[in-house]
mmCIF file of C-alpha atoms in Angstrom:
data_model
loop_
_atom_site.group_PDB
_atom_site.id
_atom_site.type_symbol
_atom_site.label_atom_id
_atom_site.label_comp_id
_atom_site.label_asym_id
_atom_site.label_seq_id
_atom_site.Cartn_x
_atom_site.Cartn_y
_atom_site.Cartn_z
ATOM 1 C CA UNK A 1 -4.700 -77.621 136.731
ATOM 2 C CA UNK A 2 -6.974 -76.806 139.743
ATOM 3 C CA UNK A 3 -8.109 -80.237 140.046
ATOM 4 C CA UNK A 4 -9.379 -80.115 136.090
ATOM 5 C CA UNK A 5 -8.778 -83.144 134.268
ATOM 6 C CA UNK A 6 -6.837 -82.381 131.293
ATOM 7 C CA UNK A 7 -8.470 -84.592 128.643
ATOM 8 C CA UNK A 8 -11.792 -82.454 129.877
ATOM 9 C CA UNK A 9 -10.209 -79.263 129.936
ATOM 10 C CA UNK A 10 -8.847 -80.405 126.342
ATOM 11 C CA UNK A 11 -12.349 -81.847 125.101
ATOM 12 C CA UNK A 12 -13.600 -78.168 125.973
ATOM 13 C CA UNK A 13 -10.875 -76.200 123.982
ATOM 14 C CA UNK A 14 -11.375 -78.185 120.999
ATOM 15 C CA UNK A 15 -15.297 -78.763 120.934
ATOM 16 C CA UNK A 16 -17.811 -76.715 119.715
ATOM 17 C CA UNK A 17 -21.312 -76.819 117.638
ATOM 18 C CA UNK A 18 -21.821 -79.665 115.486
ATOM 19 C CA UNK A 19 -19.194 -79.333 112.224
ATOM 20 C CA UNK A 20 -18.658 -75.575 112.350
ATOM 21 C CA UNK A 21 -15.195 -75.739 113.914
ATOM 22 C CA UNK A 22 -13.605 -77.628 111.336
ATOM 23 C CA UNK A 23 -15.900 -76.180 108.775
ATOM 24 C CA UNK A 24 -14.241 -72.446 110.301
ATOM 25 C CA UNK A 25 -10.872 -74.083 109.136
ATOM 26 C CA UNK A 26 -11.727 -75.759 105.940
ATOM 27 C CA UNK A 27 -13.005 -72.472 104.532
ATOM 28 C CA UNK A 28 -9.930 -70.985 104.781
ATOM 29 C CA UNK A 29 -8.159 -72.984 102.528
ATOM 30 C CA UNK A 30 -10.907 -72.602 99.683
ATOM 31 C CA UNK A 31 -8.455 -70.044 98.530
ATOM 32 C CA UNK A 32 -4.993 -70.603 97.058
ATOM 33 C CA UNK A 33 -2.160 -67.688 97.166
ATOM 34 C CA UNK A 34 -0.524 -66.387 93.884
ATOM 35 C CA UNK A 35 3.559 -66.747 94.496
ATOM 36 C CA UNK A 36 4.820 -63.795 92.269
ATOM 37 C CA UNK A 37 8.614 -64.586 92.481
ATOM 38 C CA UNK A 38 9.382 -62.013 90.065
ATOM 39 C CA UNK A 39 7.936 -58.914 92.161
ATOM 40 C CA UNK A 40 11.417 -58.100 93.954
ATOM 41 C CA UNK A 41 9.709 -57.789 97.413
ATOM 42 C CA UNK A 42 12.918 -58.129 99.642
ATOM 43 C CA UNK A 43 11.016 -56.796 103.337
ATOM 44 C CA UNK A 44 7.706 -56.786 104.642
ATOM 45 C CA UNK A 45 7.118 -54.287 107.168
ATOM 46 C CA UNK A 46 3.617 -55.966 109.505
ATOM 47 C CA UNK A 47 3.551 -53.239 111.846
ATOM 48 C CA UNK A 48 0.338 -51.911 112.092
ATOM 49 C CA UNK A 49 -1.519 -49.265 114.497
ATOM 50 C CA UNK A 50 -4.336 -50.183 116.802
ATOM 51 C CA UNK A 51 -6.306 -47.826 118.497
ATOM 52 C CA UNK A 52 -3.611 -45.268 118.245
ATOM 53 C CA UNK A 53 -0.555 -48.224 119.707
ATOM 54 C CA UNK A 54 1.536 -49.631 117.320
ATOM 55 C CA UNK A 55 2.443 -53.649 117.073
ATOM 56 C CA UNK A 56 4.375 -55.967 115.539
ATOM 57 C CA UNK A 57 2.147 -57.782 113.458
ATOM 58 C CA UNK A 58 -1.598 -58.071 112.360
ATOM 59 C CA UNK A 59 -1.678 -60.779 115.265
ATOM 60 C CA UNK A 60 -3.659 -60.208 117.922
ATOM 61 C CA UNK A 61 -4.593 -63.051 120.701
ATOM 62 C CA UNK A 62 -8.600 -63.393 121.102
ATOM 63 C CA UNK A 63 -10.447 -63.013 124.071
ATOM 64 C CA UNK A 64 -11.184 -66.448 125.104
ATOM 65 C CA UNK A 65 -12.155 -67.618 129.080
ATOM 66 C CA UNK A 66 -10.333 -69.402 132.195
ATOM 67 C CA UNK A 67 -6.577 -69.697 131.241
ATOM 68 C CA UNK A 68 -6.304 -70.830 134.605
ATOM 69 C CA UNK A 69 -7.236 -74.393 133.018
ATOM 70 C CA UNK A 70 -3.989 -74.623 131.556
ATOM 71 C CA UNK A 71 -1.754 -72.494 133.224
ATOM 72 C CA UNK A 72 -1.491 -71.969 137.034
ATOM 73 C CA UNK A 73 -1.089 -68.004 136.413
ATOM 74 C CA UNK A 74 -3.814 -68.101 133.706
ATOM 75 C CA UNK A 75 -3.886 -64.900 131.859
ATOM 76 C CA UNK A 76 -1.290 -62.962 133.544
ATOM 77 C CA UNK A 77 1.010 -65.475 131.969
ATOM 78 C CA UNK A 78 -0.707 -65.472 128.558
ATOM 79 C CA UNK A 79 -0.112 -61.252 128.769
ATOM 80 C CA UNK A 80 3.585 -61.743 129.597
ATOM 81 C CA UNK A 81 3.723 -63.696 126.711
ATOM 82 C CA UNK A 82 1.481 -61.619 124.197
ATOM 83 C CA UNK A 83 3.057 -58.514 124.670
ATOM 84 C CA UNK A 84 6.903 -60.225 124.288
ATOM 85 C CA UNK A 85 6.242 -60.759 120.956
ATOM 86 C CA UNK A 86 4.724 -57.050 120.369
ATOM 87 C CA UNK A 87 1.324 -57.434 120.061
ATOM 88 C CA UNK A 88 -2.248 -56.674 122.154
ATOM 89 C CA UNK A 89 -4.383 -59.111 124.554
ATOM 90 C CA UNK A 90 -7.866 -58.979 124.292
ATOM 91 C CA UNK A 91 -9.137 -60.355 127.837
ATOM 92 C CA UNK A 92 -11.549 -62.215 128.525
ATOM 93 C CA UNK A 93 -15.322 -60.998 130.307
ATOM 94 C CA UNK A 94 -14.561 -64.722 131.803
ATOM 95 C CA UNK A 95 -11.186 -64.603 132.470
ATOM 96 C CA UNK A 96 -9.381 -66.511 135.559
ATOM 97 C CA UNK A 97 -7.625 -63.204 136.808
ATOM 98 C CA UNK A 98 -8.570 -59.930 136.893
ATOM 99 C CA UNK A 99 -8.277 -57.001 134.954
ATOM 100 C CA UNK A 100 -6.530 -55.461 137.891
ATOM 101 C CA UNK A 101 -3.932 -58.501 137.875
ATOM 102 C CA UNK A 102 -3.582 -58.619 134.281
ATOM 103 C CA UNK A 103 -2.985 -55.390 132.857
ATOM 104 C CA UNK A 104 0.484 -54.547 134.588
ATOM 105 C CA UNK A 105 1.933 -57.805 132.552
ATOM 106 C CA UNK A 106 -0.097 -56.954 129.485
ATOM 107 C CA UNK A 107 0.453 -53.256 128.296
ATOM 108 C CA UNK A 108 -2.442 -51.725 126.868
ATOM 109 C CA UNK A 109 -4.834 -54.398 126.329
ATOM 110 C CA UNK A 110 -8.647 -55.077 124.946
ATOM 111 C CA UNK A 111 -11.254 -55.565 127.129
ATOM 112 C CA UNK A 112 -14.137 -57.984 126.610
ATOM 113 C CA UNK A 113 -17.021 -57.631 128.033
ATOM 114 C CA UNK A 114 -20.875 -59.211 127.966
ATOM 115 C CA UNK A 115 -23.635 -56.742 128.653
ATOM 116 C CA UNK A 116 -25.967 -58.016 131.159
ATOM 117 C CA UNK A 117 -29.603 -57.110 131.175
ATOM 118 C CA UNK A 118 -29.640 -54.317 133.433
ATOM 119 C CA UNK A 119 -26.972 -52.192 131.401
ATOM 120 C CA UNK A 120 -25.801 -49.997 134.443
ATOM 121 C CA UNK A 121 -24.423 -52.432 136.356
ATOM 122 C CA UNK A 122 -21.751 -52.816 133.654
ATOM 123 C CA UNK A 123 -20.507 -49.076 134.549
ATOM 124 C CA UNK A 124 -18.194 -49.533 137.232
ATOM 125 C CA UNK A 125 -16.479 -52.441 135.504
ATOM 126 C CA UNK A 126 -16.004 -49.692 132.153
ATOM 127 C CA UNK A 127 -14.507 -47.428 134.447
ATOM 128 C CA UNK A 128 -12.079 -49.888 136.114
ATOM 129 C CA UNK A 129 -10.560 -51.567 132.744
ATOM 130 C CA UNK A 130 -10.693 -47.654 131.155
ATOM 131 C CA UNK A 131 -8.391 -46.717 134.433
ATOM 132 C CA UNK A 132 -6.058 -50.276 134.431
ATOM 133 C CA UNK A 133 -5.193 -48.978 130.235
ATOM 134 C CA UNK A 134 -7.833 -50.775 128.096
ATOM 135 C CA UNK A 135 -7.363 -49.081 124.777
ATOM 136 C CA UNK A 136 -10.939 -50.745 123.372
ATOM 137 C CA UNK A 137 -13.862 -52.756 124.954
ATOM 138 C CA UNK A 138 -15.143 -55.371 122.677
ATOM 139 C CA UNK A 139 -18.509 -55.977 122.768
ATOM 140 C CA UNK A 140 -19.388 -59.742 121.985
ATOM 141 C CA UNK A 141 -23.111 -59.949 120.698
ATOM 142 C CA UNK A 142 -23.771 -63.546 120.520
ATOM 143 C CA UNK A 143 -22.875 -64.843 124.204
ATOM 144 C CA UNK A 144 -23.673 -67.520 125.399
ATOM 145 C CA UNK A 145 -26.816 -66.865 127.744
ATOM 146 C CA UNK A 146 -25.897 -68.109 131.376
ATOM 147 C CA UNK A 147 -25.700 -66.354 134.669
ATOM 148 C CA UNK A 148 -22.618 -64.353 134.931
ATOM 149 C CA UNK A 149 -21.546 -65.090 138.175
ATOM 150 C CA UNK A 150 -21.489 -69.513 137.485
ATOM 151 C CA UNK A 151 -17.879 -70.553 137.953
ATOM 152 C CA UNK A 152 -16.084 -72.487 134.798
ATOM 153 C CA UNK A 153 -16.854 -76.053 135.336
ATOM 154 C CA UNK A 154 -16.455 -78.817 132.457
ATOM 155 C CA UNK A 155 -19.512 -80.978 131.527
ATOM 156 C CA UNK A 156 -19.148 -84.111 133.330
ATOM 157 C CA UNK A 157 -16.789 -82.826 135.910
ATOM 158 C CA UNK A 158 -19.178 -82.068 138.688
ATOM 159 C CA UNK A 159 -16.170 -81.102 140.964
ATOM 160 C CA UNK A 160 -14.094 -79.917 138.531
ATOM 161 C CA UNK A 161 -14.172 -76.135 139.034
ATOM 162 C CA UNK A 162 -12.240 -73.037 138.045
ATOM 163 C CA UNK A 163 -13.936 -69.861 139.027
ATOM 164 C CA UNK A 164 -13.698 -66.643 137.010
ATOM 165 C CA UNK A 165 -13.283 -63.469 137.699
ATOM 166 C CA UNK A 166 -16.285 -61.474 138.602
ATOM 167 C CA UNK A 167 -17.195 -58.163 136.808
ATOM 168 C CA UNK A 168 -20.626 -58.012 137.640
ATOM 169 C CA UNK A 169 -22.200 -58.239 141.222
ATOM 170 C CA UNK A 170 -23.643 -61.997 142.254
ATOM 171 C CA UNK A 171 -26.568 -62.976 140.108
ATOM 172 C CA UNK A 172 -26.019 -60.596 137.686
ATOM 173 C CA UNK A 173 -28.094 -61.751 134.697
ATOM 174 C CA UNK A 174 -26.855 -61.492 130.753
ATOM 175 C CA UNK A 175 -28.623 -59.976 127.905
ATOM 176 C CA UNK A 176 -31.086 -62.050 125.781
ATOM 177 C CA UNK A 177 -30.670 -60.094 122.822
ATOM 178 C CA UNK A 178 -28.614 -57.309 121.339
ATOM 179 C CA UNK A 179 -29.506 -54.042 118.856
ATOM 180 C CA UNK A 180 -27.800 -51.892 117.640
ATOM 181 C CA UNK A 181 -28.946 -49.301 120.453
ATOM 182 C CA UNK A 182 -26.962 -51.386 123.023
ATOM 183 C CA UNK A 183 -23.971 -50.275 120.650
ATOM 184 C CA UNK A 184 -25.268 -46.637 120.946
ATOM 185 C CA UNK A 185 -25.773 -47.499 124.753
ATOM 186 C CA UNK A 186 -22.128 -48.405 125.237
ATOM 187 C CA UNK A 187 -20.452 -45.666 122.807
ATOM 188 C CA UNK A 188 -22.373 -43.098 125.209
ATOM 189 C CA UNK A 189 -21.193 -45.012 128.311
ATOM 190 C CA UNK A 190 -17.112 -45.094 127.496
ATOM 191 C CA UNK A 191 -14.715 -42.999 126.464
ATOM 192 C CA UNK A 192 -13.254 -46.195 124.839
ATOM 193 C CA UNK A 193 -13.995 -47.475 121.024
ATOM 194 C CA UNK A 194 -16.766 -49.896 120.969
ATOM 195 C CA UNK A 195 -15.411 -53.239 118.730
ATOM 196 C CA UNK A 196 -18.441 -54.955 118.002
ATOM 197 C CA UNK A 197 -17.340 -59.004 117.765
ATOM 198 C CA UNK A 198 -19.437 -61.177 115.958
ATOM 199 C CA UNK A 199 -20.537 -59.709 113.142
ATOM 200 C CA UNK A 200 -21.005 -62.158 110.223
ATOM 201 C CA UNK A 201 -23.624 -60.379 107.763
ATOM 202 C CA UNK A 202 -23.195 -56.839 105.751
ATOM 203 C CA UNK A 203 -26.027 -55.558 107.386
ATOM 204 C CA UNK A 204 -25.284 -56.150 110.735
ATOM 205 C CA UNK A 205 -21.916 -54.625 109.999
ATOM 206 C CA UNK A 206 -23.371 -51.367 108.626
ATOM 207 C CA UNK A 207 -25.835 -51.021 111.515
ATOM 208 C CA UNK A 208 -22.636 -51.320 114.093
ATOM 209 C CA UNK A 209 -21.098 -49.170 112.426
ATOM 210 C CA UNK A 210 -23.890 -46.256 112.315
ATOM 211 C CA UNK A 211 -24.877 -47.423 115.951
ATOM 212 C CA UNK A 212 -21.023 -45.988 116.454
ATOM 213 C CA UNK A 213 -18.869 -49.042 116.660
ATOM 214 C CA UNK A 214 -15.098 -48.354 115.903
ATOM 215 C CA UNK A 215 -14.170 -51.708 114.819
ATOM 216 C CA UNK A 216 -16.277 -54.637 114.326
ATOM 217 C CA UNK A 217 -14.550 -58.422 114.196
ATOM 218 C CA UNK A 218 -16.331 -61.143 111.854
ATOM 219 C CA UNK A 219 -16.539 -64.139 114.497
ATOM 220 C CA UNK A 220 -18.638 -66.795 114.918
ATOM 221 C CA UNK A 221 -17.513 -67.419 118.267
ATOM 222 C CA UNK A 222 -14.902 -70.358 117.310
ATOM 223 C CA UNK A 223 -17.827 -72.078 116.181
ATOM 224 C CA UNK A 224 -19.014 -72.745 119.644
ATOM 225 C CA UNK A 225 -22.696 -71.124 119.376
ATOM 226 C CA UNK A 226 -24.277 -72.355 116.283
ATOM 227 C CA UNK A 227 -24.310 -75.623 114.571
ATOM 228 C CA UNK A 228 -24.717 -75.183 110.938
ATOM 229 C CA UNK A 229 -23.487 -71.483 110.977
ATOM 230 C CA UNK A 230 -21.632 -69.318 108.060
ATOM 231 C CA UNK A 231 -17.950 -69.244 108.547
ATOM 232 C CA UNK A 232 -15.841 -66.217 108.388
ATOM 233 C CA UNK A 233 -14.009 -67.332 105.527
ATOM 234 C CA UNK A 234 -16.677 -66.935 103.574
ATOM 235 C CA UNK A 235 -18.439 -64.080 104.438
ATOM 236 C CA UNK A 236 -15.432 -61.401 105.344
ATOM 237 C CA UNK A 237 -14.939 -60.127 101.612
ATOM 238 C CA UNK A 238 -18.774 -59.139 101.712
ATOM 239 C CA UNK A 239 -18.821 -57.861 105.367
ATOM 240 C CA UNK A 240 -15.515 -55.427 104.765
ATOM 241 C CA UNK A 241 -17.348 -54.624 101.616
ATOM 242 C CA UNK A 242 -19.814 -52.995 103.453
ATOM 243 C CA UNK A 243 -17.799 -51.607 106.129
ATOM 244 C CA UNK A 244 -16.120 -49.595 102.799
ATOM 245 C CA UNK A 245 -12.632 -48.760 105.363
ATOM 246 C CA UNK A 246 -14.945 -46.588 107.368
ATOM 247 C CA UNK A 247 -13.920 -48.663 110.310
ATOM 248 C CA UNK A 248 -11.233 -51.589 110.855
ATOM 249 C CA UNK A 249 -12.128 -55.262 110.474
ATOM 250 C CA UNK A 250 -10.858 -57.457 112.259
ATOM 251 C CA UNK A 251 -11.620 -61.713 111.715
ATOM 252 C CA UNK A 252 -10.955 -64.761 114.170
ATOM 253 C CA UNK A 253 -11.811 -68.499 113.900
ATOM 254 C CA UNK A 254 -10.474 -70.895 112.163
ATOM 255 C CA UNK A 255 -7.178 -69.348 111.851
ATOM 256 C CA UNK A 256 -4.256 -71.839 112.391
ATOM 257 C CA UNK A 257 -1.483 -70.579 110.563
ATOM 258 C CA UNK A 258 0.416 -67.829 108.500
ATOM 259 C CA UNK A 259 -1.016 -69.011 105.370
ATOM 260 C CA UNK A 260 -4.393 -68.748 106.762
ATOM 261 C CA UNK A 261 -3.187 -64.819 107.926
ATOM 262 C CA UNK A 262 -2.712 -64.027 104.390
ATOM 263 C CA UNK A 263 -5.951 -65.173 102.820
ATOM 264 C CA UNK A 264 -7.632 -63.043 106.067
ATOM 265 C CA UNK A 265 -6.147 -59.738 105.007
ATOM 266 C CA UNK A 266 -6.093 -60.770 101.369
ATOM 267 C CA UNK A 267 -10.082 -61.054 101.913
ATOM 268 C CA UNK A 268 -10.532 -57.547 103.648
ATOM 269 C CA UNK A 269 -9.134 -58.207 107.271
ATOM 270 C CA UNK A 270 -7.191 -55.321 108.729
ATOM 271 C CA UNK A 271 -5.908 -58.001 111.524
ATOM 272 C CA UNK A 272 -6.786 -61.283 112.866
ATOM 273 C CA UNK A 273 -7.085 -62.746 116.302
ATOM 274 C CA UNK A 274 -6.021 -65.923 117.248
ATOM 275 C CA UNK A 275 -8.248 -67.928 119.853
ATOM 276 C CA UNK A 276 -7.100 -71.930 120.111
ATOM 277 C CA UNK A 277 -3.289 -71.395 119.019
ATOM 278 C CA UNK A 278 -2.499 -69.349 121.563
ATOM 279 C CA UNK A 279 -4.074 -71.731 124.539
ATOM 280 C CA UNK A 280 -2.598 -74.878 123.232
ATOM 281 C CA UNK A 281 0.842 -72.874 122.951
ATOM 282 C CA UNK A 282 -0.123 -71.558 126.803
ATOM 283 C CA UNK A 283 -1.181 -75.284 128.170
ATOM 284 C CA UNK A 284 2.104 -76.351 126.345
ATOM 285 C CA UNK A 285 4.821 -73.659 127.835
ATOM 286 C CA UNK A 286 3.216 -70.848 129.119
ATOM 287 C CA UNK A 287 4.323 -67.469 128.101
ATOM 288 C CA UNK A 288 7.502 -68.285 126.358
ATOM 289 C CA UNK A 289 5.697 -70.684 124.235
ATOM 290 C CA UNK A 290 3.259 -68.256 123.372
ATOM 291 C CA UNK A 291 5.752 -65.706 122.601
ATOM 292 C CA UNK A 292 7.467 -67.891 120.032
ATOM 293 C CA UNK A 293 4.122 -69.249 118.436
ATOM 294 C CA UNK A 294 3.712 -65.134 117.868
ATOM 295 C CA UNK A 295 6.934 -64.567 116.570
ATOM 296 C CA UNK A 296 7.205 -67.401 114.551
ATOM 297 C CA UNK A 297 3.864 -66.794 113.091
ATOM 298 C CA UNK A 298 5.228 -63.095 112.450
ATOM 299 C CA UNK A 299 8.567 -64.428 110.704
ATOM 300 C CA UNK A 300 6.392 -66.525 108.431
ATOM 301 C CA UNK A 301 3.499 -64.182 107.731
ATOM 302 C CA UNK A 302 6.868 -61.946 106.263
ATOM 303 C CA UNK A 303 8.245 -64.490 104.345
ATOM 304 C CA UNK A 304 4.435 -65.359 102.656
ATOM 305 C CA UNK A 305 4.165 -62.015 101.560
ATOM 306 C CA UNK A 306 7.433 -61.513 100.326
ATOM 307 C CA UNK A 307 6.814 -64.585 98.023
ATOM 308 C CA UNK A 308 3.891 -63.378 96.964
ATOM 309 C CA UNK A 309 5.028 -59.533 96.371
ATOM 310 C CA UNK A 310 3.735 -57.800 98.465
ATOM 311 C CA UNK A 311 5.947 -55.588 101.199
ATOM 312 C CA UNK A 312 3.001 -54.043 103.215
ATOM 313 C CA UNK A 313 -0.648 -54.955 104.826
ATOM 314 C CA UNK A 314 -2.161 -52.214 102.488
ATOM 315 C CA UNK A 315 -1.228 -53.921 99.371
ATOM 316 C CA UNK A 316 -2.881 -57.295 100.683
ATOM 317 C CA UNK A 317 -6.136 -57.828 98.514
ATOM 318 C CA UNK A 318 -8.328 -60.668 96.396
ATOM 319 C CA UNK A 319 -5.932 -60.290 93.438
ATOM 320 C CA UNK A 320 -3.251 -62.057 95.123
ATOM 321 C CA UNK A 321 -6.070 -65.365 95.942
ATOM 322 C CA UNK A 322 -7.431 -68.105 93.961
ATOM 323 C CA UNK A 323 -10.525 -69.697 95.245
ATOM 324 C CA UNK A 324 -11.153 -73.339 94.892
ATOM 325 C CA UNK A 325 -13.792 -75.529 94.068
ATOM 326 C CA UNK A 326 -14.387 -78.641 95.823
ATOM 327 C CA UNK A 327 -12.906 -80.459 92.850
ATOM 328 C CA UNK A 328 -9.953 -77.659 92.142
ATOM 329 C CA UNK A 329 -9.786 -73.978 91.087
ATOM 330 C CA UNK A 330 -12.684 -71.866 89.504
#
């Protein structure tokens, strides 16, 4: 563990801004699945296409920082498993091993990254991930605004230290504030789609989009940023309303299980990402364990559809949910 205590290391996983964590979760479940037995779905095929590489399932595992808290090999193990059950990493801008380690375990992969305020100095890192076979760079617009090159270290663990990665050169400072011409910035920097990650309002969505984003993700960051935010639950049907299929969605937080899967493309998700799952299964067996969290997840994703008759992702939609009230159904 690198000399992390694991009840800290565990305190950090699971916290986040006041409520919105669980609230991310609850949401979810405001909406109840019709079972249509009597549809004669027998197979579901989940395979889907991203950025021109096919995967198994609408599963993809979020970018989320310093593996190496749970797992001596960090994210080169989380890769290994990630691509063994068919589907893409997005890595971390604060991950525990580089891009250069990573990406022979992972297959083509997505890149995070955090622009800092003097934009240039983000080039060379562009053109390394483009070279190691990033297939995307997602670019996270509500960061969390500390110096890039600070090493991971828990609250109230003074000597309790993992150190990232660095993309950026030594006191390298982040961006205050985002527009959409940092989009249009980026899009004319890289050869690489732009996917814009959290989005959670219609009009921030359209202005991505016309800034030249080719995917934007409906986030709130795992609820980490902003006590008393919206969650994604409840604002995806509106944001992929306005996106209108001109680009993909994509949706994370909150997302435990396959149920939660289905109500996410039901709602307008073309995939989700999973953040938490895929540490805990990491902290808990490495890369096996997060290939068979993936697979499993896959398997029952199938089996939800089929039971509620559907045999593809494009036939997921609202008619096939029934939202709830706190004291039942609408």
């Amino acid at each position: 563990m690198n000399a992390v205590d694991t009840g800290s290391a565990r305190e950090y996983l699971e916290g986040g801004a006041g409520t919105v964590p669980a609230d991310n979760e609850q949401q979810w479940r405001r909406y109840a699945i019709y079972p249509r037995p009597l549809a004669g779905v027998s197979s579901v095929d989940l395979s889907m296409d991203i950025f021109g590489h096919r995967i198994d399932l609408p599963v993809l595992a979020a970018a989320s920082a310093a593996h190496g808290l749970w797992h001596p090999d960090g994210e080169v193990e989380t890769a290994r498993g990630v691509r063994a059950a068919g589907s893409i990493l997005a890595l971390s801008h604060g991950s525990t091993r580089s891009p250069a380690q990573v990406a022979p375990h992972s297959g083509p992969y997505l890149q995070q990254l955090y622009l800092p305020q003097e934009r240039d100095v983000a080039l060379p890192f562009i053109t390394e991930v483009t070279g190691l076979g990033a297939i995307g760079l997602i670019l996270t617009i509500d960061q969390i605004p500390v110096p890039f090159e600070q090493p991971f270290r828990l609250a109230g663990q003074a000597g309790a230290v993992v150190p990232h990665w660095q993309a950026y050169p030594p006191g390298t400072l982040p961006a205050s504030s985002f527009s959409a011409a940092d989009i249009t910035w980026l899009t004319g920097h890289s050869e690489l789609p732009v996917i814009v990650k959290g989005v959670m309002h219609p009009d921030d969505a359209r202005a991505a989009i016309d800034a030249g984003a080719g995917a934007i993700v409906v986030s709130n960051h795992g609820g980490r940023q902003f006590p008393g935010a919206a969650t994604p639950a409840e604002v995806l049907s509106s944001v992929a309303a306005a996106v209108n299929g001109r680009v993909p969605v994509y949706v994370d937080s909150g997302i435990r299980g396959a149920d939660d899967v289905v109500r996410a493309l039901c709602l307008g998700a073309d995939a989700v990402f999973l953040g938490r799952p895929i540490v805990r299964a990491l902290a808990a067996g490495g890369a096996s364990a997060v290939t068979t969290l993936l697979t499993e997840l896959r398997d029952q994703v199938a089996s939800l559809l089929a039971l509620a008759g559907v045999g593809n992702l494009a036939d997921c939609g609202p008619g096939m949910l029934l939202a709830r009230s706190a004291g039942g159904v609408q």
